[in-house]
Amino acid sequence: MNRKTEKKFILILQLTAVCAVIGIILLIITRWRSGPSAAFDLLAYVVSISALVMTTLQSISISRQVKITQEGAEKIEGASKKLEDLIASDKLMTRELKRDIKLDEENEEMVRNLYKEENDIEQKIESLITELKRIRK
């Protein structure tokens, strides 16, 4: 509930209190000589005013609860959106990581092949050197 609505409820409560006091004074002035009937009328009036005040206070409470519930729903909705974004980002990162892993595997295979070729070339060179030495003798 916003401040303006809350001020309206408080104003209603204040007006109710003023009217209740005026009503009690009028009841006492007009019925004070009727004895038990006046006491009953006064009691009934006070109960009615109390019920009115309780209803107004309950309206204020309900209004506040609705506001709190709406704020909670908005926060949950925002958190849900953030989680969806996080999941989408996670899926994207997973794809990129898989692509990187595949590239790493291809690079590793290429390096192994180059190393193997280098070893083969070294062996051929050693073989040629050995053959050249043999031919020179």
CSV table of C-alpha atoms in Angstrom, one decimal:
chain,number,residue,atom,x,y,z
A,1,MET,CA,0.0,0.0,0.0
A,2,ASN,CA,1.4,3.4,-0.9
A,3,ARG,CA,1.5,6.3,1.5
A,4,LYS,CA,-1.5,8.1,0.0
A,5,THR,CA,-3.8,5.0,0.5
A,6,GLU,CA,-2.4,4.5,4.0
A,7,LYS,CA,-3.1,8.1,4.9
A,8,LYS,CA,-6.7,7.7,3.7
A,9,PHE,CA,-7.2,4.7,6.0
A,10,ILE,CA,-5.7,6.6,8.9
A,11,LEU,CA,-8.0,9.5,8.1
A,12,ILE,CA,-11.0,7.1,8.0
A,13,LEU,CA,-10.0,5.7,11.4
A,14,GLN,CA,-9.7,9.2,12.9
A,15,LEU,CA,-13.1,10.2,11.5
A,16,THR,CA,-14.6,7.0,12.9
A,17,ALA,CA,-13.1,7.7,16.3
A,18,VAL,CA,-14.4,11.3,16.3
A,19,CYS,CA,-17.9,10.1,15.2
A,20,ALA,CA,-17.8,7.4,17.8
A,21,VAL,CA,-17.0,9.9,20.6
A,22,ILE,CA,-19.8,12.2,19.3
A,23,GLY,CA,-22.2,9.3,19.1
A,24,ILE,CA,-21.3,8.2,22.7
A,25,ILE,CA,-21.9,11.7,24.0
A,26,LEU,CA,-25.2,11.9,22.2
A,27,LEU,CA,-26.3,8.5,23.5
A,28,ILE,CA,-25.4,9.5,27.0
A,29,ILE,CA,-27.2,12.9,26.8
A,30,THR,CA,-30.4,11.5,25.2
A,31,ARG,CA,-30.6,8.2,27.0
A,32,TRP,CA,-29.0,8.7,30.4
A,33,ARG,CA,-32.3,8.6,32.2
A,34,SER,CA,-33.6,5.4,30.6
A,35,GLY,CA,-31.4,3.2,32.8
A,36,PRO,CA,-30.5,-0.3,31.6
A,37,SER,CA,-31.7,0.5,28.1
A,38,ALA,CA,-29.1,3.3,27.8
A,39,ALA,CA,-26.4,0.9,28.9
A,40,PHE,CA,-27.4,-1.6,26.3
A,41,ASP,CA,-27.6,1.0,23.6
A,42,LEU,CA,-24.2,2.3,24.6
A,43,LEU,CA,-22.7,-1.2,24.6
A,44,ALA,CA,-24.2,-2.0,21.2
A,45,TYR,CA,-22.9,1.3,19.8
A,46,VAL,CA,-19.4,0.6,21.1
A,47,VAL,CA,-19.4,-2.9,19.7
A,48,SER,CA,-20.5,-1.5,16.3
A,49,ILE,CA,-17.8,1.1,16.3
A,50,SER,CA,-15.2,-1.6,17.3
A,51,ALA,CA,-16.4,-3.8,14.5
A,52,LEU,CA,-16.0,-0.9,12.1
A,53,VAL,CA,-12.5,-0.1,13.3
A,54,MET,CA,-11.5,-3.8,13.1
A,55,THR,CA,-12.8,-4.0,9.6
A,56,THR,CA,-10.8,-0.9,8.6
A,57,LEU,CA,-7.6,-2.3,10.2
A,58,GLN,CA,-8.1,-5.6,8.5
A,59,SER,CA,-8.4,-3.8,5.2
A,60,ILE,CA,-5.1,-2.0,5.9
A,61,SER,CA,-3.5,-5.4,6.8
A,62,ILE,CA,-4.8,-7.0,3.6
A,63,SER,CA,-3.6,-4.2,1.5
A,64,ARG,CA,-0.1,-4.4,3.0
A,65,GLN,CA,-0.1,-8.2,2.5
A,66,VAL,CA,-1.1,-7.8,-1.2
A,67,LYS,CA,1.8,-5.3,-1.7
A,68,ILE,CA,4.3,-7.6,0.0
A,69,THR,CA,3.0,-10.5,-2.1
A,70,GLN,CA,3.3,-8.5,-5.3
A,71,GLU,CA,6.8,-7.4,-4.5
A,72,GLY,CA,7.8,-11.0,-3.7
A,73,ALA,CA,6.3,-12.2,-7.0
A,74,GLU,CA,8.2,-9.5,-8.9
A,75,LYS,CA,11.4,-10.6,-7.2
A,76,ILE,CA,10.7,-14.2,-8.0
A,77,GLU,CA,10.0,-13.3,-11.6
A,78,GLY,CA,13.3,-11.4,-11.8
A,79,ALA,CA,15.2,-14.2,-10.2
A,80,SER,CA,13.6,-16.7,-12.7
A,81,LYS,CA,14.6,-14.5,-15.6
A,82,LYS,CA,18.1,-14.3,-14.3
A,83,LEU,CA,18.2,-18.1,-13.9
A,84,GLU,CA,17.0,-18.5,-17.5
A,85,ASP,CA,19.7,-16.2,-18.7
A,86,LEU,CA,22.3,-18.0,-16.7
A,87,ILE,CA,21.2,-21.4,-18.1
A,88,ALA,CA,21.4,-20.0,-21.7
A,89,SER,CA,24.8,-18.6,-20.9
A,90,ASP,CA,25.9,-21.9,-19.4
A,91,LYS,CA,24.7,-23.8,-22.5
A,92,LEU,CA,26.6,-21.3,-24.8
A,93,MET,CA,29.8,-21.7,-22.7
A,94,THR,CA,29.4,-25.5,-22.8
A,95,ARG,CA,29.3,-25.4,-26.6
A,96,GLU,CA,32.3,-23.2,-26.7
A,97,LEU,CA,34.2,-25.4,-24.3
A,98,LYS,CA,33.4,-28.5,-26.4
A,99,ARG,CA,34.6,-26.6,-29.5
A,100,ASP,CA,37.8,-25.6,-27.7
A,101,ILE,CA,38.3,-29.2,-26.5
A,102,LYS,CA,37.9,-30.5,-30.1
A,103,LEU,CA,40.4,-27.9,-31.3
A,104,ASP,CA,42.8,-28.9,-28.6
A,105,GLU,CA,42.5,-32.5,-29.6
A,106,GLU,CA,43.1,-31.7,-33.2
A,107,ASN,CA,46.2,-29.6,-32.3
A,108,GLU,CA,47.5,-32.4,-30.1
A,109,GLU,CA,47.1,-34.8,-33.0
A,110,MET,CA,48.9,-32.4,-35.3
A,111,VAL,CA,51.8,-31.9,-32.8
A,112,ARG,CA,52.1,-35.7,-32.4
A,113,ASN,CA,52.2,-36.1,-36.2
A,114,LEU,CA,54.8,-33.4,-36.5
A,115,TYR,CA,56.9,-35.0,-33.7
A,116,LYS,CA,56.6,-38.4,-35.4
A,117,GLU,CA,57.7,-36.9,-38.7
A,118,GLU,CA,60.6,-35.1,-37.0
A,119,ASN,CA,61.7,-38.4,-35.5
A,120,ASP,CA,61.4,-40.1,-38.8
A,121,ILE,CA,63.5,-37.4,-40.5
A,122,GLU,CA,66.1,-37.6,-37.8
A,123,GLN,CA,66.3,-41.3,-38.2
A,124,LYS,CA,66.6,-40.9,-42.0
A,125,ILE,CA,69.4,-38.3,-41.5
A,126,GLU,CA,71.2,-40.6,-39.2
A,127,SER,CA,70.8,-43.4,-41.6
A,128,LEU,CA,72.1,-41.2,-44.5
A,129,ILE,CA,75.1,-40.0,-42.4
A,130,THR,CA,75.9,-43.6,-41.5
A,131,GLU,CA,75.7,-44.6,-45.2
A,132,LEU,CA,77.8,-41.7,-46.3
A,133,LYS,CA,80.5,-42.6,-43.7
A,134,ARG,CA,80.4,-46.2,-45.0
A,135,ILE,CA,80.7,-45.0,-48.6
A,136,ARG,CA,83.6,-42.7,-47.8
A,137,LYS,CA,85.6,-45.5,-46.3
